[in-house]
CSV table of C-alpha atoms in Angstrom, one decimal:
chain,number,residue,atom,x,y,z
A,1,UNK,CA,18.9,33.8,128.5
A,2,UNK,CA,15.1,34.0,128.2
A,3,UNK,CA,13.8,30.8,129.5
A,4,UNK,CA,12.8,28.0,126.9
A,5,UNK,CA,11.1,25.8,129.1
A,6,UNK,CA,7.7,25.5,127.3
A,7,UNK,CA,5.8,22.5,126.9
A,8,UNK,CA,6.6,22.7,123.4
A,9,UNK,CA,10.0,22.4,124.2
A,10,UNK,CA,9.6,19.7,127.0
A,11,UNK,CA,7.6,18.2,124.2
A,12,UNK,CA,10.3,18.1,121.6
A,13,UNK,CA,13.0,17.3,123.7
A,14,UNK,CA,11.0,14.2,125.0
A,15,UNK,CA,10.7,13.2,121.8
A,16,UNK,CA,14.1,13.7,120.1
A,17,UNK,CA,15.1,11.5,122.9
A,18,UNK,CA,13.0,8.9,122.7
A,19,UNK,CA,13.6,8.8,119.0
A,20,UNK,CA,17.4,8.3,119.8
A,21,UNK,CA,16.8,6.0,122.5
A,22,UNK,CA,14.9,3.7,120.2
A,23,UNK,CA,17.4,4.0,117.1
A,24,UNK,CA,20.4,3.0,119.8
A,25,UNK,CA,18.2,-0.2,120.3
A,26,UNK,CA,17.8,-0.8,117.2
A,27,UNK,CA,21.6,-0.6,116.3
A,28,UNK,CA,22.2,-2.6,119.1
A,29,UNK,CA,19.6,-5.4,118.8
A,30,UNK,CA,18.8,-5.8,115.6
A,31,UNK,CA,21.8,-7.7,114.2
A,32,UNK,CA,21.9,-10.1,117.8
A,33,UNK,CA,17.8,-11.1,117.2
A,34,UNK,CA,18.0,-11.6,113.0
A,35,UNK,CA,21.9,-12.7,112.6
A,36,UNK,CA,22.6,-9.7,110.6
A,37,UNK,CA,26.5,-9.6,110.2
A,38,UNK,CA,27.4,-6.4,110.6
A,39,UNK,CA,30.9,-6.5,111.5
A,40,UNK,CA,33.3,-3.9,111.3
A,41,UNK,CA,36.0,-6.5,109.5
A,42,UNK,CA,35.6,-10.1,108.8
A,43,UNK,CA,38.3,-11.3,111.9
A,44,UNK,CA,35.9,-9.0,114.1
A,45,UNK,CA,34.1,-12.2,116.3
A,46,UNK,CA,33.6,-10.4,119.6
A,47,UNK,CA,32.3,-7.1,118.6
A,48,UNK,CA,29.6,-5.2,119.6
A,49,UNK,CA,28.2,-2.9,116.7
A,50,UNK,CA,27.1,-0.1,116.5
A,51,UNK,CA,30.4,0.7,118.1
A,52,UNK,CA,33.6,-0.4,117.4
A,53,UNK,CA,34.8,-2.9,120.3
A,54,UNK,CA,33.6,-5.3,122.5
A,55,UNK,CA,31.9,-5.9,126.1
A,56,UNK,CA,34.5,-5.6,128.9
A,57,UNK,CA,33.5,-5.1,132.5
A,58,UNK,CA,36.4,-3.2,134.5
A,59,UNK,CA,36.7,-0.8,137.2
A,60,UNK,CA,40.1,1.0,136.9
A,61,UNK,CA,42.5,3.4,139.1
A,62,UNK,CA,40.7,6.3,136.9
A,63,UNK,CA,36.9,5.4,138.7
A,64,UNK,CA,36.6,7.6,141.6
A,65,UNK,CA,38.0,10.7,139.4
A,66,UNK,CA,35.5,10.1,136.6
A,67,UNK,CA,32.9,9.3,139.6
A,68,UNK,CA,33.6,12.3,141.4
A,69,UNK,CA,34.2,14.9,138.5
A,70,UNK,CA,30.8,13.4,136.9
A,71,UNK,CA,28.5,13.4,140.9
A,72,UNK,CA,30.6,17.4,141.6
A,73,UNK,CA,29.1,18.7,138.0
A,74,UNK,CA,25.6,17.0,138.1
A,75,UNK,CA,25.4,18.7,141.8
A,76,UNK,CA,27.0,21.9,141.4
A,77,UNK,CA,27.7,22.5,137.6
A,78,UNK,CA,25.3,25.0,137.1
A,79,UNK,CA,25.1,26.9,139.9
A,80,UNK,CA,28.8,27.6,139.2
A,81,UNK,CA,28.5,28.3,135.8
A,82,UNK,CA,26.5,30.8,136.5
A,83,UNK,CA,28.2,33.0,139.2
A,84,UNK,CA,32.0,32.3,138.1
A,85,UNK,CA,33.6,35.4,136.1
A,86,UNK,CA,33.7,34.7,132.7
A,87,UNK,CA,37.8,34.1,132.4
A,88,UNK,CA,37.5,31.8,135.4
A,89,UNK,CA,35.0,30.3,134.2
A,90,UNK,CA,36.8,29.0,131.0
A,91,UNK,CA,39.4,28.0,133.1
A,92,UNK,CA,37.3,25.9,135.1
A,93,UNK,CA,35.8,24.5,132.6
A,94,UNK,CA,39.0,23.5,130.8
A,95,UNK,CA,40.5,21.9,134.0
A,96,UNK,CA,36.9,20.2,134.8
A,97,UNK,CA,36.9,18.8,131.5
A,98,UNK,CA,40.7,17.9,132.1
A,99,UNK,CA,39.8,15.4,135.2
A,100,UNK,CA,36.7,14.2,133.5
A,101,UNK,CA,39.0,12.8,130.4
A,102,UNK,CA,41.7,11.7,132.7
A,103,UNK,CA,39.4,10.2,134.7
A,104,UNK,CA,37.8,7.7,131.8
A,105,UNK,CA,41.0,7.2,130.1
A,106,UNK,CA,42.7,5.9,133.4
A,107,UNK,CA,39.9,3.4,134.6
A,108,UNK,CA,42.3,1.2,131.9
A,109,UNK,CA,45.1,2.4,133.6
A,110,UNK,CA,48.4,4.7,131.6
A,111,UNK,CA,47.6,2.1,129.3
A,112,UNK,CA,44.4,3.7,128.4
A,113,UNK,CA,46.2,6.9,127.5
A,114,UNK,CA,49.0,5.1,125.8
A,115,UNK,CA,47.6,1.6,123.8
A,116,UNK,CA,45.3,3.7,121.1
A,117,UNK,CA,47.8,6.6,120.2
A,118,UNK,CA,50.7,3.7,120.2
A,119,UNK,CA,48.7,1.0,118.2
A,120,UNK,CA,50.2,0.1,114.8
A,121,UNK,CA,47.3,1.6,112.4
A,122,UNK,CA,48.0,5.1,114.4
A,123,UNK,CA,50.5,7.8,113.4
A,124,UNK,CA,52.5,7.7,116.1
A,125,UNK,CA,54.8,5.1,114.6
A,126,UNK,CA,55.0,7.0,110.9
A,127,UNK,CA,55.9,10.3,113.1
A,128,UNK,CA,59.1,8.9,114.7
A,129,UNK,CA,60.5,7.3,111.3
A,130,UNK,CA,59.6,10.8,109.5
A,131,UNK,CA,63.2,12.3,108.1
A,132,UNK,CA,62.1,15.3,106.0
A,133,UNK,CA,59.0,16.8,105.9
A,134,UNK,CA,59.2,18.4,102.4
A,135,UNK,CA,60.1,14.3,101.2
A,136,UNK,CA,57.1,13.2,103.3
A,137,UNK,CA,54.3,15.9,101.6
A,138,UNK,CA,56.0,15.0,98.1
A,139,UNK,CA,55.8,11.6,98.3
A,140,UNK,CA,52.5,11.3,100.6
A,141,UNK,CA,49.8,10.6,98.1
A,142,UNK,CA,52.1,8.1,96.1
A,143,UNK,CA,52.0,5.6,100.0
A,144,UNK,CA,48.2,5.7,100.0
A,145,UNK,CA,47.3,2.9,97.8
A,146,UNK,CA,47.4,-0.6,99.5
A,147,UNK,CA,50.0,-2.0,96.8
A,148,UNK,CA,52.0,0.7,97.1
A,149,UNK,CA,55.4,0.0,98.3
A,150,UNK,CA,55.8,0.7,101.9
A,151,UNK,CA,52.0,1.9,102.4
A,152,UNK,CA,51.0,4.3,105.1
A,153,UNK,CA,49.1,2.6,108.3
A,154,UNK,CA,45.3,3.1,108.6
A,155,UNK,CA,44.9,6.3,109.8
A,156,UNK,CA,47.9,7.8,107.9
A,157,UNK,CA,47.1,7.0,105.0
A,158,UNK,CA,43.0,7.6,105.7
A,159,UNK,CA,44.0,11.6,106.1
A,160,UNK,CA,46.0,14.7,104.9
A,161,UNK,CA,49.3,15.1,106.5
A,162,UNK,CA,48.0,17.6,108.6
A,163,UNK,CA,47.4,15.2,111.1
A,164,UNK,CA,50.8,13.1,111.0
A,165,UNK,CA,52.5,16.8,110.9
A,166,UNK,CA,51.1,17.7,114.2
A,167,UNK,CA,52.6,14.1,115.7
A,168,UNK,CA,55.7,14.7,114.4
A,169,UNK,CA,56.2,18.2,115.9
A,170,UNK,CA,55.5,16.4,119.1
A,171,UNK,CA,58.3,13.6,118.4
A,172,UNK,CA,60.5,16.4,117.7
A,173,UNK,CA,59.4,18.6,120.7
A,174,UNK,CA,60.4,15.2,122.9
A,175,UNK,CA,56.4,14.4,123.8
A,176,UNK,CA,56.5,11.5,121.2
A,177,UNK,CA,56.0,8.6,123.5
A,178,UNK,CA,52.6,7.2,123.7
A,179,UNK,CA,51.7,8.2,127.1
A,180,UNK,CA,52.7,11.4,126.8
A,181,UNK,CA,51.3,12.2,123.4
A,182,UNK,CA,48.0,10.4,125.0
A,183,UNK,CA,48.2,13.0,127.9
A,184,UNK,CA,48.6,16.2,125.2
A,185,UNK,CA,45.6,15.0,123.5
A,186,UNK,CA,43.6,14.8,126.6
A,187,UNK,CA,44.5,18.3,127.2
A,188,UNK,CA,43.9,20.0,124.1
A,189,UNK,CA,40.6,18.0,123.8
A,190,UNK,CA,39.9,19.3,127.2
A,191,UNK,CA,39.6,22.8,125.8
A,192,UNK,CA,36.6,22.1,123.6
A,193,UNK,CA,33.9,23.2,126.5
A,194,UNK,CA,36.1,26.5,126.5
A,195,UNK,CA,36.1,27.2,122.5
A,196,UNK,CA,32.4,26.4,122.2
A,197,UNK,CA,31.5,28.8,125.7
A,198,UNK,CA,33.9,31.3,123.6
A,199,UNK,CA,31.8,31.1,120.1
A,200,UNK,CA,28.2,31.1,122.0
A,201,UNK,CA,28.9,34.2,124.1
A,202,UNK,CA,30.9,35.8,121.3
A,203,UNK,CA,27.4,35.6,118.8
A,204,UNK,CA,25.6,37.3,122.0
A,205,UNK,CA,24.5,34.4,124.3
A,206,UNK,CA,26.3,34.5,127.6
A,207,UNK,CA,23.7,33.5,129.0
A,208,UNK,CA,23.1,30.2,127.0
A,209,UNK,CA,27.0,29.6,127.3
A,210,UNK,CA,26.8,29.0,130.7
A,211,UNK,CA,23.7,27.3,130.7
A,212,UNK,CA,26.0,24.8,128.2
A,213,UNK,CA,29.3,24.6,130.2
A,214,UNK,CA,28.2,21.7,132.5
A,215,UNK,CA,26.8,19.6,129.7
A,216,UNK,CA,29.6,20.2,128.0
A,217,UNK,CA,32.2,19.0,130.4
A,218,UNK,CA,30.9,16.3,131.5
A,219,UNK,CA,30.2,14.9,127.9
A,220,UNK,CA,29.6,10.9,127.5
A,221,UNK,CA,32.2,11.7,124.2
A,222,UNK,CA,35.0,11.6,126.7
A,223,UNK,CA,35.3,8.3,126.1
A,224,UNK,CA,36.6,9.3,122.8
A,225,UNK,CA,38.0,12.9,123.4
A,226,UNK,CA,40.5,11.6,126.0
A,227,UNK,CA,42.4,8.8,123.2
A,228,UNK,CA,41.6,10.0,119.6
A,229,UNK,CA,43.4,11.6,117.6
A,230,UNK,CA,39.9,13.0,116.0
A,231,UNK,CA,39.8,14.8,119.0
A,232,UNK,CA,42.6,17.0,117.7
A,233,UNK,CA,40.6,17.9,114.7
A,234,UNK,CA,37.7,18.3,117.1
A,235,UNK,CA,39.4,20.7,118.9
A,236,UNK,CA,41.3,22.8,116.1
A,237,UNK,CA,37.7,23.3,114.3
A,238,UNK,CA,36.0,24.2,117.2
A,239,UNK,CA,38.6,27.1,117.7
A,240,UNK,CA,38.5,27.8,113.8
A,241,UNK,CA,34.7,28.7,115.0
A,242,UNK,CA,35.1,30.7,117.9
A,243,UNK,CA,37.6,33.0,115.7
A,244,UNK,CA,35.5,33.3,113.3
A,245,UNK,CA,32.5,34.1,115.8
A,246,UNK,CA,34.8,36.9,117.6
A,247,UNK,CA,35.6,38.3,114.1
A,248,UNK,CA,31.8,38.3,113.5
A,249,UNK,CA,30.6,40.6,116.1
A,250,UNK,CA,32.7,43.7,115.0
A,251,UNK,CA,33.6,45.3,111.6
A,252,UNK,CA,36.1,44.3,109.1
A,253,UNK,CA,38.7,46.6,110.2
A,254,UNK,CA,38.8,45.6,113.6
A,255,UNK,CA,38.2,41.7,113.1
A,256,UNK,CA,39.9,41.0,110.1
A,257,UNK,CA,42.8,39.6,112.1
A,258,UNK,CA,40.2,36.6,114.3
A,259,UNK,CA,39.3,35.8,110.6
A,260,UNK,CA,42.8,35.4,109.3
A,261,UNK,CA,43.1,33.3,112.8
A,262,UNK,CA,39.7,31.0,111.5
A,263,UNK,CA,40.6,30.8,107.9
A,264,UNK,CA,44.1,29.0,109.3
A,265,UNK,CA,42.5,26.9,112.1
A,266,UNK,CA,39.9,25.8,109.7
A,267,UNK,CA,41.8,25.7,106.6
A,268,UNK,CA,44.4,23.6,108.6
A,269,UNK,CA,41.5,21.5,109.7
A,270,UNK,CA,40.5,20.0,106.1
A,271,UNK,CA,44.1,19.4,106.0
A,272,UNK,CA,43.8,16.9,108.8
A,273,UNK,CA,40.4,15.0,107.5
A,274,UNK,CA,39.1,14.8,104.5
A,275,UNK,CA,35.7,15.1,105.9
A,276,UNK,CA,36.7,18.7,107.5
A,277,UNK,CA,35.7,20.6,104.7
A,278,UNK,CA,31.8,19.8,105.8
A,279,UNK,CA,33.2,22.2,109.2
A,280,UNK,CA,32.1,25.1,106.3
A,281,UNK,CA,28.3,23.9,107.7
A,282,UNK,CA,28.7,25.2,111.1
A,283,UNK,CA,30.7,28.0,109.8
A,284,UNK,CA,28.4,29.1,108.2
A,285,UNK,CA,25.9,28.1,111.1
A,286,UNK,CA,28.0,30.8,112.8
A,287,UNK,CA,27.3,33.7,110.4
A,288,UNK,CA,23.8,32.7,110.0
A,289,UNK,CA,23.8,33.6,113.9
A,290,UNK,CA,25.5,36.5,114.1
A,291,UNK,CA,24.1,38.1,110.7
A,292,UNK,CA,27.3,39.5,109.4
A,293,UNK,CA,29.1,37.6,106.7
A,294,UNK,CA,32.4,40.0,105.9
A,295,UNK,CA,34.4,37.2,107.5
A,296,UNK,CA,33.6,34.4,105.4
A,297,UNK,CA,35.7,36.0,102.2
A,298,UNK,CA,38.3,36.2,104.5
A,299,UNK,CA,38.6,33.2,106.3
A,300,UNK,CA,37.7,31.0,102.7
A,301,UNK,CA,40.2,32.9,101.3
A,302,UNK,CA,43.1,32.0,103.7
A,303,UNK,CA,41.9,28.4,103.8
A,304,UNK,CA,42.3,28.1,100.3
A,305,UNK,CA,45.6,29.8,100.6
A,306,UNK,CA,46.5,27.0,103.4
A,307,UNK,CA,45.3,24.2,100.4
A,308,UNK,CA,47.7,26.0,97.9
A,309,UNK,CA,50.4,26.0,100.2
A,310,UNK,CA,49.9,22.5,100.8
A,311,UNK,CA,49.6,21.9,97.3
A,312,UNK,CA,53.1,23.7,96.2
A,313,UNK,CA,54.7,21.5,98.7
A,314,UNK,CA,53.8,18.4,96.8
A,315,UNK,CA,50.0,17.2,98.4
A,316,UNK,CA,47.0,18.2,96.5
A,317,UNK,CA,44.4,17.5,98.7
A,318,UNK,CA,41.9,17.5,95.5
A,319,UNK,CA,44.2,14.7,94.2
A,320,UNK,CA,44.7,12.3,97.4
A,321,UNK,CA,40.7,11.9,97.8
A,322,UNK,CA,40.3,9.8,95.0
A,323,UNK,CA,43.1,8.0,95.9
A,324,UNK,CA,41.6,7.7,99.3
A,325,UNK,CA,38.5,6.3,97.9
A,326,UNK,CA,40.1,3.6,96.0
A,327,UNK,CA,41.6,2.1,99.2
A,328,UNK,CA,39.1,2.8,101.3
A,329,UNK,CA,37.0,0.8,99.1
A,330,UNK,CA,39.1,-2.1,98.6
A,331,UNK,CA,39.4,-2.9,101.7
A,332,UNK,CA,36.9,-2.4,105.2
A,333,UNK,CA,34.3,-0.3,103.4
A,334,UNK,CA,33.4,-3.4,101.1
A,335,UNK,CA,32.9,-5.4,104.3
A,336,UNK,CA,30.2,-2.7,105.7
A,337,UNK,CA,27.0,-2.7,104.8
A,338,UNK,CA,25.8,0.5,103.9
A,339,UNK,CA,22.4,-0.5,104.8
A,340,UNK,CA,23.0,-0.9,108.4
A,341,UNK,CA,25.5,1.8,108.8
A,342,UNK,CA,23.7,4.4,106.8
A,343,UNK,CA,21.4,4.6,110.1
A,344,UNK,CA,23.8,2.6,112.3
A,345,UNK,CA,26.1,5.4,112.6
A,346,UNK,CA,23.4,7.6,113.9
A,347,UNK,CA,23.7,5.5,116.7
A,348,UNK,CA,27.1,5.1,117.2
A,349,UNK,CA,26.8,9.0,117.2
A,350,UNK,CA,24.4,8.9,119.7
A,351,UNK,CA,26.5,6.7,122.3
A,352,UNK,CA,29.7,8.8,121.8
A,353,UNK,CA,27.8,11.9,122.4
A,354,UNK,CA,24.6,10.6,124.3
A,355,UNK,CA,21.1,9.9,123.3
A,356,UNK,CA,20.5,13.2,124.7
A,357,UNK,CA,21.9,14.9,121.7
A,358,UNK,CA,18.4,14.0,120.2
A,359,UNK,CA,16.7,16.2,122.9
A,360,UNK,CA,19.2,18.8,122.1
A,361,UNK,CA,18.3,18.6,118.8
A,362,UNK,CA,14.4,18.8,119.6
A,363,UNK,CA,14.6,21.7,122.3
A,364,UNK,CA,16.9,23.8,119.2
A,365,UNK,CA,14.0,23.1,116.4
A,366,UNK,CA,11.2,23.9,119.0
A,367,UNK,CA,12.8,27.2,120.1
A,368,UNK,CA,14.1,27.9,117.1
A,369,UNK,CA,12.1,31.9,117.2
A,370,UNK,CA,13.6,32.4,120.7
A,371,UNK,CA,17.4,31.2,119.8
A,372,UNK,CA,18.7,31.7,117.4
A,373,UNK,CA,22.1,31.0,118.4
A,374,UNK,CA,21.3,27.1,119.7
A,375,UNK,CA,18.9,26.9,116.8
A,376,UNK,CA,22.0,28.0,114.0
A,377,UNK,CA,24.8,26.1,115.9
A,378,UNK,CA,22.8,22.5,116.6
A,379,UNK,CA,21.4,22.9,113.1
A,380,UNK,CA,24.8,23.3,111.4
A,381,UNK,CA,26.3,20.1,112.7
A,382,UNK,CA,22.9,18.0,112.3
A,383,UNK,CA,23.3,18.9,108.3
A,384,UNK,CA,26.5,17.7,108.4
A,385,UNK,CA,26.6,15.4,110.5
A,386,UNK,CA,23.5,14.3,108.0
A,387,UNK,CA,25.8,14.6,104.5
A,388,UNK,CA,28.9,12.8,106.6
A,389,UNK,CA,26.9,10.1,106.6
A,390,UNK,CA,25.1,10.1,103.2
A,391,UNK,CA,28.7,10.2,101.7
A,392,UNK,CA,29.2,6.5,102.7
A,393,UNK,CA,32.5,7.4,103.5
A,394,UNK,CA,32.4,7.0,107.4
A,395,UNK,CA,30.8,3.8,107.6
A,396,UNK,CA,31.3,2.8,111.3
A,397,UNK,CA,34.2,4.2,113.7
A,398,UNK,CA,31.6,7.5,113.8
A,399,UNK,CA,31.8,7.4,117.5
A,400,UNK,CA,35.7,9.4,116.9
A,401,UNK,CA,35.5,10.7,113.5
A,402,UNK,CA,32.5,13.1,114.2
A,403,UNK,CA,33.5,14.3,117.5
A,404,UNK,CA,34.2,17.7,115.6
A,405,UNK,CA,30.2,17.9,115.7
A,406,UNK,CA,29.2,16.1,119.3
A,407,UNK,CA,30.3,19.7,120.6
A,408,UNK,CA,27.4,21.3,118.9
A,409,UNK,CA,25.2,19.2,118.8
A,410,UNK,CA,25.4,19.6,122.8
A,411,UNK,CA,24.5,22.7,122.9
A,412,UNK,CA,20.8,22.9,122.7
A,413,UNK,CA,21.1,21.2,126.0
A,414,UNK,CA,21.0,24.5,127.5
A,415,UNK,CA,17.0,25.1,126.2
A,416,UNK,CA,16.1,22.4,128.7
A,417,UNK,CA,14.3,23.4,131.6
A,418,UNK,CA,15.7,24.5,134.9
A,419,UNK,CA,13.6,21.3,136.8
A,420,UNK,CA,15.5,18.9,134.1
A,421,UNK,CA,19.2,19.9,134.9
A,422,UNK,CA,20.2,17.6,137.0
A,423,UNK,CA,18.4,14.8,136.3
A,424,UNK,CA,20.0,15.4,132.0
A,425,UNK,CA,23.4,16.0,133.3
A,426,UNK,CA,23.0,12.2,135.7
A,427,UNK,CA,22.1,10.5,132.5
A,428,UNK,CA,25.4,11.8,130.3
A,429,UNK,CA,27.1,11.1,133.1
A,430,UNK,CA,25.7,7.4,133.7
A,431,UNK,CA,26.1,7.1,130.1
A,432,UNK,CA,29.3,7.5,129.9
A,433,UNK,CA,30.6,5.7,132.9
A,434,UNK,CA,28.8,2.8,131.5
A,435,UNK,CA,30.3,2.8,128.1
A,436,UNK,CA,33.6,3.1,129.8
A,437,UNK,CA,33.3,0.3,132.2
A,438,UNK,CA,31.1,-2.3,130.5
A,439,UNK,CA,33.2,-2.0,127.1
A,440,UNK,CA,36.6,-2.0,125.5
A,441,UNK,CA,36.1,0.6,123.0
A,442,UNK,CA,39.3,0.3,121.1
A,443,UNK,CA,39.8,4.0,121.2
């Protein structure tokens, strides 16, 4: 990778931090100094907006992991990144990112594994009493409403199936207890450093892919990755994209089959979130970088396929949104002010992913000639990232439901300057630790 290291970018990236740093502030202050009542839900006394918990000082069995996982990364990261072959360095990189997410969930102890994926609003509890799956996806839209008779939880009835489907496979498979479904979602999440490494060097950029890996492990969105069921989604997009970037960098008739592979992971994707089908930004983020564009009839038309599929079997995705809406509104949305969240969010973003994501952000638009790759892949999830939010439909909880973008909006990381490593990769990993040991989260 050509060094980036101008002043211009030092410049930019100083100030997309300082930017961030000053809206997390203002989240954070803002409603303590004026009495602004912000809550997340009228019952919520002790919470700490802009994120959705409250302050909790612990240390847990899960400290010296996380402590020594973050200290080996900040002091070796790069320096292996960059002499590792390339299969071994996904590997490392997945089981790196394995202990890093272990190592947050556990400073609660198993229970910080177990106590999100087994709370009430989660699926977990829908997936065990689930009989037939063809009786679930018929009736599914008719449960969303709150005076429906035997209405879905929170997050059940807040997206598709998809999501509920993939618990219930796992009841099925035997991995339906909360622990152990906590500890697959850790792992799967724990691939998202390799998908993302996969995607950049596929569009031509081994060189920035490495540069990325250590930011990417050691990511303050851990926090999140390691307990939410987002992370799923996170994870299933951001293999959707690497498909669709190794279908991108050959012809039709030797790719077509890595775009039949993104069309499914992505299709499947919207399937789990309503707020999925904005993942088309950075798909198309992708082909923007790798200037071919065969794949996207392919992969949109597979997608669409996955919809109709869905659709035949009795859920219309197009039909549950409204639906969605209704309830939604009804009930937390109403208590939200949209105008604290609208830019509130922002900075829940930027403590789930770290304030600096805003000097990622900067260093991508001020190398923008030089990388295009960075420049493509940050500036996909900024816009929708950017339209998430002007929907009003993620008011708060951002922290888990974006983490399908955190990953890419890490990547301009890598434009920073050699001298700055160390001292960026100390700060996500201060960031996080603090988040984890000064607060309870709820996720």
């Amino acid at each position: 990778m050509a060094q980036t290291g101008t002043t211009d970018v030092r410049r930019a990236a100083l100030c997309g931090s300082a930017i961030a740093g000053l809206l997390v502030l203002a989240a954070v202050l803002v409603p303590v100094l004026t009495g602004w009542d912000v809550r997340e839900r009228a019952d919520d006394i002790a919470g700490l907006p802009p994120l959705h918990g409250f302050r909790e000082v612990k240390v847990g069995p899960g400290t010296p992991l996380a402590v020594l996982v973050g200290l080996a990364v900040v002091l070796r990261g790069h320096r292996v990144a960059g002499w590792l072959g390339w299969r071994r360095l996904l590997a490392v990189s997945w089981m790196a990112s394995s202990a890093w997410l272990l190592g947050l969930a556990l400073v609660d102890g198993p229970a910080g594994l177990s106590r999100v994926l087994g709370n009430r609003h989660e699926y977990l509890g829908t997936a065990r009493a689930v009989g037939s799956v063809p009786a679930l996806l018929a009736s599914y839209i008719d449960h969303i409403p709150y005076d429906s008779p035997g209405h879905w939880p929170t997050h059940v009835a807040g997206h598709p199936p998809g999501m509920l489907l993939l618990f219930v496979l796992l009841v099925r498979l035997g991995l339906g207890g909360d622990l152990m479904a906590g500890i697959v979602v850790a792992f799967l999440a724990a691939s998202l450093p390799a998908a993302v490494l996969v995607t950049v060097r596929a569009l031509g950029n081994e060189d920035l892919a490495r540069q990325a890996a250590p930011y990417l492990v050691v990511t303050p969105a851990g926090v999140f990755l390691a307990v939410s069921a987002d992370a799923v989604i996170a994870t299933v997009v951001a293999w959707g994209l690497a498909a669709l970037a190794l279908a991108s960098r050959t012809t039709l008739r030797q790719g077509w089959g890595w775009a039949v592979v993104a069309g499914v992971l992505l299709g499947y994707a919207v399937q789990m979130s309503y707020g999925m089908p904005l993942a088309g930004l950075p798909a198309l983020a992708v082909l923007v970088a790798a200037r071919r564009w065969w794949p996207l009839p392919v992969a949109a038309a597979v997608a669409l396929g996955m919809a109709l599929g869905f659709a035949a079997l009795g859920f219309a995705w197009w039909e549950a949104l409204p639906v969605l809406r209704q309830r939604y509104w009804d009930g937390i949305a109403a208590q939200r002010p949209a105008s604290y969240w609208l830019w509130g969010n922002l900075a829940a973003l930027l403590l789930s992913g770290g304030v600096l994501i805003g000097a990622s952000v900067g260093a991508a638009w001020a190398a923008r000639r030089d990388e295009r790759v960075a420049t493509s892949l940050v500036g996909g999830a900024l816009v929708a990232v950017l339209v998430a939010d002007a929907t009003l439909m993620s008011k708060a909880e951002v922290e888990r439901i974006w983490l399908p973008f955190v990953p890419w909006l890490t990547v301009g990381l890598a434009l920073l300057p050699a001298s700055w490593r160390r001292g960026a990769l100390a700060l996500q990993v201060v960031a996080a630790l603090g988040v984890q040991h000064l607060l309870y989260t709820t996720w």
